[in-house]
PDB file of C-alpha atoms in Angstrom:
ATOM      1  CA  MET A1325       4.689 -22.913   0.887  1.00  0.00           C
ATOM      2  CA  ARG A1326       2.812 -25.850  -0.660  1.00  0.00           C
ATOM      3  CA  ASN A1327      -0.841 -25.280  -1.569  1.00  0.00           C
ATOM      4  CA  ILE A1328      -3.378 -27.916  -0.515  1.00  0.00           C
ATOM      5  CA  LEU A1329      -6.999 -28.024  -1.674  1.00  0.00           C
ATOM      6  CA  VAL A1330      -9.345 -29.723   0.820  1.00  0.00           C
ATOM      7  CA  VAL A1331     -12.685 -30.819  -0.641  1.00  0.00           C
ATOM      8  CA  ASP A1332     -15.279 -32.070   1.875  1.00  0.00           C
ATOM      9  CA  ASP A1333     -18.924 -31.157   2.403  1.00  0.00           C
ATOM     10  CA  ASP A1334     -18.678 -31.832   6.153  1.00  0.00           C
ATOM     11  CA  PRO A1335     -17.636 -28.463   7.658  1.00  0.00           C
ATOM     12  CA  THR A1336     -16.310 -30.089  10.822  1.00  0.00           C
ATOM     13  CA  VAL A1337     -14.030 -32.484   8.945  1.00  0.00           C
ATOM     14  CA  SER A1338     -12.926 -29.724   6.586  1.00  0.00           C
ATOM     15  CA  GLU A1339     -12.137 -27.351   9.459  1.00  0.00           C
ATOM     16  CA  VAL A1340     -10.170 -29.940  11.443  1.00  0.00           C
ATOM     17  CA  VAL A1341      -8.164 -31.111   8.416  1.00  0.00           C
ATOM     18  CA  THR A1342      -7.442 -27.510   7.417  1.00  0.00           C
ATOM     19  CA  GLY A1343      -6.257 -26.649  10.912  1.00  0.00           C
ATOM     20  CA  TYR A1344      -3.817 -29.556  11.060  1.00  0.00           C
ATOM     21  CA  LEU A1345      -2.465 -28.867   7.575  1.00  0.00           C
ATOM     22  CA  GLU A1346      -1.976 -25.162   8.300  1.00  0.00           C
ATOM     23  CA  ARG A1347      -0.130 -25.957  11.523  1.00  0.00           C
ATOM     24  CA  ALA A1348       2.110 -28.244   9.470  1.00  0.00           C
ATOM     25  CA  GLY A1349       3.038 -25.268   7.283  1.00  0.00           C
ATOM     26  CA  PHE A1350       0.706 -25.667   4.292  1.00  0.00           C
ATOM     27  CA  ALA A1351      -1.474 -23.038   2.641  1.00  0.00           C
ATOM     28  CA  VAL A1352      -4.995 -24.467   2.456  1.00  0.00           C
ATOM     29  CA  ALA A1353      -8.028 -23.674   0.289  1.00  0.00           C
ATOM     30  CA  ARG A1354     -11.382 -25.299   1.117  1.00  0.00           C
ATOM     31  CA  ALA A1355     -14.294 -26.367  -1.086  1.00  0.00           C
ATOM     32  CA  ALA A1356     -17.597 -27.948  -0.074  1.00  0.00           C
ATOM     33  CA  ASP A1357     -18.474 -29.493  -3.441  1.00  0.00           C
ATOM     34  CA  GLY A1358     -17.044 -30.528  -6.792  1.00  0.00           C
ATOM     35  CA  PRO A1359     -17.783 -27.425  -8.887  1.00  0.00           C
ATOM     36  CA  GLU A1360     -16.302 -25.151  -6.222  1.00  0.00           C
ATOM     37  CA  ALA A1361     -13.216 -27.379  -6.028  1.00  0.00           C
ATOM     38  CA  LEU A1362     -12.699 -27.170  -9.797  1.00  0.00           C
ATOM     39  CA  ARG A1363     -13.079 -23.366  -9.708  1.00  0.00           C
ATOM     40  CA  LEU A1364     -10.507 -23.037  -6.932  1.00  0.00           C
ATOM     41  CA  ALA A1365      -8.115 -25.382  -8.727  1.00  0.00           C
ATOM     42  CA  ALA A1366      -8.440 -23.324 -11.910  1.00  0.00           C
ATOM     43  CA  ASP A1367      -7.694 -20.102 -10.014  1.00  0.00           C
ATOM     44  CA  ARG A1368      -4.680 -21.559  -8.206  1.00  0.00           C
ATOM     45  CA  TRP A1369      -3.462 -25.007  -9.190  1.00  0.00           C
ATOM     46  CA  PRO A1370      -2.861 -26.990  -5.983  1.00  0.00           C
ATOM     47  CA  ASP A1371       0.213 -29.018  -5.116  1.00  0.00           C
ATOM     48  CA  LEU A1372      -2.091 -31.711  -3.695  1.00  0.00           C
ATOM     49  CA  VAL A1373      -5.835 -32.315  -3.248  1.00  0.00           C
ATOM     50  CA  VAL A1374      -7.461 -33.959  -0.230  1.00  0.00           C
ATOM     51  CA  LEU A1375     -10.757 -35.124  -1.727  1.00  0.00           C
ATOM     52  CA  ASP A1376     -13.814 -36.632  -0.059  1.00  0.00           C
ATOM     53  CA  LEU A1377     -15.354 -39.427  -2.108  1.00  0.00           C
ATOM     54  CA  MET A1378     -18.966 -38.694  -1.120  1.00  0.00           C
ATOM     55  CA  LEU A1379     -19.825 -35.193  -2.303  1.00  0.00           C
ATOM     56  CA  PRO A1380     -23.244 -33.758  -3.190  1.00  0.00           C
ATOM     57  CA  GLY A1381     -23.995 -33.634  -6.901  1.00  0.00           C
ATOM     58  CA  MET A1382     -20.584 -34.155  -8.471  1.00  0.00           C
ATOM     59  CA  ASP A1383     -18.909 -36.946  -6.512  1.00  0.00           C
ATOM     60  CA  GLY A1384     -15.228 -37.244  -5.661  1.00  0.00           C
ATOM     61  CA  LEU A1385     -14.529 -39.741  -8.432  1.00  0.00           C
ATOM     62  CA  GLU A1386     -15.732 -37.302 -11.074  1.00  0.00           C
ATOM     63  CA  VAL A1387     -13.785 -34.447  -9.474  1.00  0.00           C
ATOM     64  CA  CYS A1388     -10.635 -36.588  -9.462  1.00  0.00           C
ATOM     65  CA  ARG A1389     -11.166 -37.611 -13.084  1.00  0.00           C
ATOM     66  CA  THR A1390     -11.675 -33.997 -14.177  1.00  0.00           C
ATOM     67  CA  LEU A1391      -8.617 -32.758 -12.283  1.00  0.00           C
ATOM     68  CA  ARG A1392      -6.457 -35.481 -13.787  1.00  0.00           C
ATOM     69  CA  GLU A1393      -7.647 -34.465 -17.268  1.00  0.00           C
ATOM     70  CA  ARG A1394      -6.569 -30.871 -16.603  1.00  0.00           C
ATOM     71  CA  GLY A1395      -3.099 -31.694 -15.383  1.00  0.00           C
ATOM     72  CA  PRO A1396      -0.947 -33.764 -13.023  1.00  0.00           C
ATOM     73  CA  VAL A1397      -1.809 -33.298  -9.361  1.00  0.00           C
ATOM     74  CA  PRO A1398      -1.500 -35.724  -6.429  1.00  0.00           C
ATOM     75  CA  VAL A1399      -4.858 -36.695  -4.914  1.00  0.00           C
ATOM     76  CA  ILE A1400      -5.549 -38.268  -1.523  1.00  0.00           C
ATOM     77  CA  MET A1401      -9.118 -39.556  -1.237  1.00  0.00           C
ATOM     78  CA  LEU A1402     -11.159 -39.693   1.942  1.00  0.00           C
ATOM     79  CA  THR A1403     -13.476 -42.711   1.917  1.00  0.00           C
ATOM     80  CA  ALA A1404     -15.841 -44.581   4.220  1.00  0.00           C
ATOM     81  CA  ARG A1405     -14.319 -47.721   5.692  1.00  0.00           C
ATOM     82  CA  GLY A1406     -16.632 -50.136   3.862  1.00  0.00           C
ATOM     83  CA  ASP A1407     -16.356 -48.588   0.383  1.00  0.00           C
ATOM     84  CA  GLU A1408     -13.624 -50.895  -0.930  1.00  0.00           C
ATOM     85  CA  GLU A1409     -14.978 -50.915  -4.476  1.00  0.00           C
ATOM     86  CA  ASP A1410     -15.022 -47.126  -4.582  1.00  0.00           C
ATOM     87  CA  ARG A1411     -11.510 -46.933  -3.135  1.00  0.00           C
ATOM     88  CA  VAL A1412     -10.209 -49.220  -5.852  1.00  0.00           C
ATOM     89  CA  LEU A1413     -12.023 -47.194  -8.505  1.00  0.00           C
ATOM     90  CA  GLY A1414     -10.520 -44.024  -7.060  1.00  0.00           C
ATOM     91  CA  LEU A1415      -7.024 -45.455  -7.378  1.00  0.00           C
ATOM     92  CA  GLU A1416      -7.788 -46.633 -10.904  1.00  0.00           C
ATOM     93  CA  ILE A1417      -8.768 -43.149 -12.093  1.00  0.00           C
ATOM     94  CA  GLY A1418      -5.691 -41.501 -10.638  1.00  0.00           C
ATOM     95  CA  ALA A1419      -5.848 -41.036  -6.858  1.00  0.00           C
ATOM     96  CA  ASP A1420      -2.398 -41.485  -5.326  1.00  0.00           C
ATOM     97  CA  ASP A1421      -3.562 -42.554  -1.879  1.00  0.00           C
ATOM     98  CA  TYR A1422      -6.654 -42.847   0.279  1.00  0.00           C
ATOM     99  CA  VAL A1423      -7.508 -42.526   3.962  1.00  0.00           C
ATOM    100  CA  THR A1424     -10.563 -44.196   5.455  1.00  0.00           C
ATOM    101  CA  LYS A1425     -12.986 -42.393   7.784  1.00  0.00           C
ATOM    102  CA  PRO A1426     -12.801 -41.996  10.681  1.00  0.00           C
ATOM    103  CA  PHE A1427      -9.139 -41.067  10.447  1.00  0.00           C
ATOM    104  CA  SER A1428      -6.435 -39.385  12.480  1.00  0.00           C
ATOM    105  CA  PRO A1429      -5.735 -35.858  11.164  1.00  0.00           C
ATOM    106  CA  ARG A1430      -2.090 -36.348  12.139  1.00  0.00           C
ATOM    107  CA  GLU A1431      -1.951 -39.469   9.956  1.00  0.00           C
ATOM    108  CA  LEU A1432      -3.473 -37.524   7.070  1.00  0.00           C
ATOM    109  CA  VAL A1433      -0.788 -34.839   7.400  1.00  0.00           C
ATOM    110  CA  LEU A1434       1.886 -37.563   7.280  1.00  0.00           C
ATOM    111  CA  ARG A1435       0.274 -39.039   4.156  1.00  0.00           C
ATOM    112  CA  VAL A1436       0.216 -35.589   2.525  1.00  0.00           C
ATOM    113  CA  GLU A1437       3.878 -35.036   3.345  1.00  0.00           C
ATOM    114  CA  SER A1438       4.763 -38.507   2.051  1.00  0.00           C
ATOM    115  CA  VAL A1439       3.021 -38.000  -1.311  1.00  0.00           C
ATOM    116  CA  LEU A1440       4.590 -34.571  -1.784  1.00  0.00           C
ATOM    117  CA  ARG A1441       8.013 -35.829  -0.772  1.00  0.00           C
ATOM    118  CA  ARG A1442       7.792 -38.658  -3.284  1.00  0.00           C
ATOM    119  CA  GLY A1443       6.638 -36.225  -5.947  1.00  0.00           C
ATOM    120  CA  ALA A1444       9.592 -33.916  -5.393  1.00  0.00           C
ATOM    121  CA  ALA A1445      12.196 -36.634  -4.813  1.00  0.00           C
ATOM    122  CA  PRO A1446      15.406 -34.561  -5.025  1.00  0.00           C
ATOM    123  CA  PRO A1447      18.109 -35.184  -6.028  1.00  0.00           C
ATOM    124  CA  ALA A1448      16.901 -37.009  -9.129  1.00  0.00           C
ATOM    125  CA  PRO A1449      18.870 -39.999 -10.435  1.00  0.00           C
ATOM    126  CA  ALA A1450      19.926 -40.322 -14.054  1.00  0.00           C
ATOM    127  CA  PRO A1451      17.270 -41.189 -16.668  1.00  0.00           C
ATOM    128  CA  ALA A1452      16.407 -44.872 -17.034  1.00  0.00           C
ATOM    129  CA  ARG A1453      15.760 -46.581 -20.380  1.00  0.00           C
ATOM    130  CA  ALA A1454      14.405 -50.043 -21.123  1.00  0.00           C
ATOM    131  CA  ALA A1455      11.977 -51.699 -23.559  1.00  0.00           C
ATOM    132  CA  GLY A1456      11.358 -48.433 -25.398  1.00  0.00           C
ATOM    133  CA  ILE A1457      10.536 -46.620 -22.139  1.00  0.00           C
ATOM    134  CA  THR A1458      12.510 -43.541 -21.086  1.00  0.00           C
ATOM    135  CA  LEU A1459      12.081 -42.273 -17.546  1.00  0.00           C
ATOM    136  CA  ASP A1460      13.444 -38.827 -16.666  1.00  0.00           C
ATOM    137  CA  PRO A1461      13.208 -38.326 -12.878  1.00  0.00           C
ATOM    138  CA  ALA A1462      14.441 -34.716 -13.032  1.00  0.00           C
ATOM    139  CA  ALA A1463      11.584 -33.711 -15.323  1.00  0.00           C
ATOM    140  CA  ARG A1464       9.170 -36.279 -13.827  1.00  0.00           C
ATOM    141  CA  ARG A1465       8.506 -37.315 -17.420  1.00  0.00           C
ATOM    142  CA  ALA A1466       8.072 -40.762 -18.939  1.00  0.00           C
ATOM    143  CA  THR A1467       7.792 -41.723 -22.605  1.00  0.00           C
ATOM    144  CA  ARG A1468       7.380 -44.951 -24.517  1.00  0.00           C
ATOM    145  CA  ASP A1469       8.535 -45.046 -28.128  1.00  0.00           C
ATOM    146  CA  GLY A1470       8.526 -41.244 -28.065  1.00  0.00           C
ATOM    147  CA  ARG A1471       4.953 -40.994 -26.778  1.00  0.00           C
ATOM    148  CA  GLU A1472       4.519 -39.304 -23.406  1.00  0.00           C
ATOM    149  CA  LEU A1473       2.910 -41.412 -20.686  1.00  0.00           C
ATOM    150  CA  SER A1474       0.419 -39.790 -18.336  1.00  0.00           C
ATOM    151  CA  LEU A1475       1.471 -41.181 -14.949  1.00  0.00           C
ATOM    152  CA  THR A1476       0.400 -40.270 -11.445  1.00  0.00           C
ATOM    153  CA  VAL A1477       3.034 -39.597  -8.785  1.00  0.00           C
ATOM    154  CA  ARG A1478       2.839 -43.152  -7.460  1.00  0.00           C
ATOM    155  CA  GLU A1479       2.776 -44.738 -10.919  1.00  0.00           C
ATOM    156  CA  PHE A1480       5.921 -42.836 -11.874  1.00  0.00           C
ATOM    157  CA  ASP A1481       7.706 -43.874  -8.668  1.00  0.00           C
ATOM    158  CA  LEU A1482       6.588 -47.483  -9.070  1.00  0.00           C
ATOM    159  CA  LEU A1483       7.770 -47.684 -12.681  1.00  0.00           C
ATOM    160  CA  SER A1484      11.066 -46.033 -11.746  1.00  0.00           C
ATOM    161  CA  HIS A1485      11.665 -48.529  -8.948  1.00  0.00           C
ATOM    162  CA  LEU A1486      10.864 -51.516 -11.146  1.00  0.00           C
ATOM    163  CA  MET A1487      12.991 -50.284 -14.052  1.00  0.00           C
ATOM    164  CA  ARG A1488      16.000 -49.701 -11.817  1.00  0.00           C
ATOM    165  CA  HIS A1489      15.859 -53.291 -10.570  1.00  0.00           C
ATOM    166  CA  PRO A1490      15.197 -55.374 -13.722  1.00  0.00           C
ATOM    167  CA  GLY A1491      14.801 -59.090 -13.221  1.00  0.00           C
ATOM    168  CA  ARG A1492      14.318 -58.746  -9.474  1.00  0.00           C
ATOM    169  CA  ALA A1493      11.165 -60.085  -7.810  1.00  0.00           C
ATOM    170  CA  HIS A1494       9.492 -57.503  -5.569  1.00  0.00           C
ATOM    171  CA  GLY A1495       6.955 -58.460  -2.917  1.00  0.00           C
ATOM    172  CA  ARG A1496       3.952 -56.215  -2.393  1.00  0.00           C
ATOM    173  CA  GLU A1497       5.148 -55.435   1.139  1.00  0.00           C
ATOM    174  CA  SER A1498       8.561 -54.454  -0.233  1.00  0.00           C
ATOM    175  CA  LEU A1499       7.011 -52.209  -2.886  1.00  0.00           C
ATOM    176  CA  MET A1500       4.800 -50.541  -0.312  1.00  0.00           C
ATOM    177  CA  ARG A1501       7.872 -49.834   1.814  1.00  0.00           C
ATOM    178  CA  GLU A1502      10.221 -48.756  -0.995  1.00  0.00           C
ATOM    179  CA  VAL A1503       7.782 -46.843  -3.215  1.00  0.00           C
ATOM    180  CA  TRP A1504       5.094 -45.622  -0.817  1.00  0.00           C
ATOM    181  CA  GLY A1505       7.346 -45.253   2.203  1.00  0.00           C
ATOM    182  CA  TRP A1506       4.912 -47.166   4.411  1.00  0.00           C
ATOM    183  CA  GLU A1507       5.793 -49.948   6.809  1.00  0.00           C
ATOM    184  CA  PHE A1508       2.205 -51.186   6.690  1.00  0.00           C
ATOM    185  CA  GLY A1509      -0.948 -50.555   4.672  1.00  0.00           C
ATOM    186  CA  ASP A1510      -3.547 -52.061   2.348  1.00  0.00           C
ATOM    187  CA  LEU A1511      -1.626 -54.173  -0.178  1.00  0.00           C
ATOM    188  CA  SER A1512      -4.462 -53.828  -2.701  1.00  0.00           C
ATOM    189  CA  THR A1513      -3.082 -50.319  -3.271  1.00  0.00           C
ATOM    190  CA  VAL A1514      -0.010 -51.909  -4.870  1.00  0.00           C
ATOM    191  CA  THR A1515      -2.144 -54.310  -6.902  1.00  0.00           C
ATOM    192  CA  VAL A1516      -4.284 -51.520  -8.331  1.00  0.00           C
ATOM    193  CA  HIS A1517      -1.288 -49.365  -9.223  1.00  0.00           C
ATOM    194  CA  VAL A1518       0.415 -52.256 -10.998  1.00  0.00           C
ATOM    195  CA  ARG A1519      -2.784 -52.865 -12.975  1.00  0.00           C
ATOM    196  CA  ARG A1520      -2.987 -49.179 -13.940  1.00  0.00           C
ATOM    197  CA  LEU A1521       0.675 -49.081 -14.874  1.00  0.00           C
ATOM    198  CA  ARG A1522       0.318 -52.139 -17.084  1.00  0.00           C
ATOM    199  CA  GLY A1523      -2.505 -50.388 -18.879  1.00  0.00           C
ATOM    200  CA  LYS A1524      -0.111 -47.585 -19.804  1.00  0.00           C
ATOM    201  CA  VAL A1525       3.131 -49.405 -20.647  1.00  0.00           C
ATOM    202  CA  GLU A1526       2.064 -52.818 -21.964  1.00  0.00           C
ATOM    203  CA  ASP A1527       1.076 -53.551 -25.570  1.00  0.00           C
ATOM    204  CA  ASP A1528      -1.507 -55.989 -24.218  1.00  0.00           C
ATOM    205  CA  PRO A1529      -2.249 -55.305 -20.531  1.00  0.00           C
ATOM    206  CA  ALA A1530      -4.192 -58.573 -20.297  1.00  0.00           C
ATOM    207  CA  ASN A1531      -0.979 -60.418 -21.215  1.00  0.00           C
ATOM    208  CA  PRO A1532       1.799 -58.281 -19.691  1.00  0.00           C
ATOM    209  CA  ARG A1533       5.345 -58.840 -20.929  1.00  0.00           C
ATOM    210  CA  LEU A1534       7.151 -56.095 -19.013  1.00  0.00           C
ATOM    211  CA  ILE A1535       5.659 -56.169 -15.511  1.00  0.00           C
ATOM    212  CA  ARG A1536       5.313 -59.858 -14.764  1.00  0.00           C
ATOM    213  CA  THR A1537       3.525 -61.516 -11.870  1.00  0.00           C
ATOM    214  CA  VAL A1538       5.740 -63.688  -9.687  1.00  0.00           C
ATOM    215  CA  TRP A1539       3.331 -66.127  -8.067  1.00  0.00           C
ATOM    216  CA  GLY A1540       3.429 -66.070  -4.292  1.00  0.00           C
ATOM    217  CA  VAL A1541       5.830 -63.105  -4.287  1.00  0.00           C
ATOM    218  CA  GLY A1542       4.739 -60.045  -6.272  1.00  0.00           C
ATOM    219  CA  TYR A1543       6.108 -58.558  -9.492  1.00  0.00           C
ATOM    220  CA  ARG A1544       9.204 -58.476 -11.688  1.00  0.00           C
ATOM    221  CA  PHE A1545      10.191 -56.052 -14.458  1.00  0.00           C
ATOM    222  CA  GLU A1546      11.422 -57.885 -17.575  1.00  0.00           C
ATOM    223  CA  PRO A1547      12.777 -55.457 -20.201  1.00  0.00           C
ATOM    224  CA  GLY A1548      13.543 -58.268 -22.674  1.00  0.00           C
ATOM    225  CA  ASP A1549      11.046 -60.275 -24.747  1.00  0.00           C
ATOM    226  CA  ALA A1550       8.861 -62.734 -22.823  1.00  0.00           C
ATOM    227  CA  GLU A1551       7.093 -65.760 -24.210  1.00  0.00           C
ATOM    228  CA  GLU A1552       3.819 -65.175 -22.460  1.00  0.00           C
ATOM    229  CA  GLY A1553       2.437 -62.598 -20.052  1.00  0.00           C
ATOM    230  CA  ASP A1554       0.407 -63.138 -16.937  1.00  0.00           C
ATOM    231  CA  PRO A1555      -2.835 -61.190 -16.573  1.00  0.00           C
ATOM    232  CA  ASP A1556      -3.340 -61.679 -12.876  1.00  0.00           C
ATOM    233  CA  ALA A1557      -2.193 -59.071 -10.391  1.00  0.00           C
TER     234      ALA A1557
END
């Protein structure tokens, strides 16, 4: 049974989300603030965290950042509909997905299942190697020039997809469908993840040579040398 940590200071939201997740077969722990969430995570490391952005005292961004420093764990953030800047920041510090309030609890359960399914991803294909990067899907481990890369679930899946189709232009809609498993969604999610991934695999993220922008289309992975990168996502 997968363990989910739900962090929300609204008892009604927390209770409803917990009920839906438990009926879907998950074991759920609940926290009303950041310090309690970190204590629960230390006692029993969760398989996934559903994390409200607006928490008293220690906000969701800081909780997410601290969790990511302790170890890899998928995070789905709950945000207010108008907080686009905070949503982007959440993705940049390691959240794998976000759901805007008000939301359908059934949709949230589907998002949880999708993130966990992508994280497990059996059976794993053979390791991929290009441009000094080695990707081992079985171990969910990525290295560049022997140095381990700290990637979120989505970043790992995105890099894997790009590396397995070198030289191919991928539209944002296609990446959302193939990597996230969504038929529709906010395409800025793809943009932010590409930006984060560049920051981890490029020598100069401002002038990327591996993950190139294809104007009017999306992105292309170029394992060979490139004359000049393109900073825009």
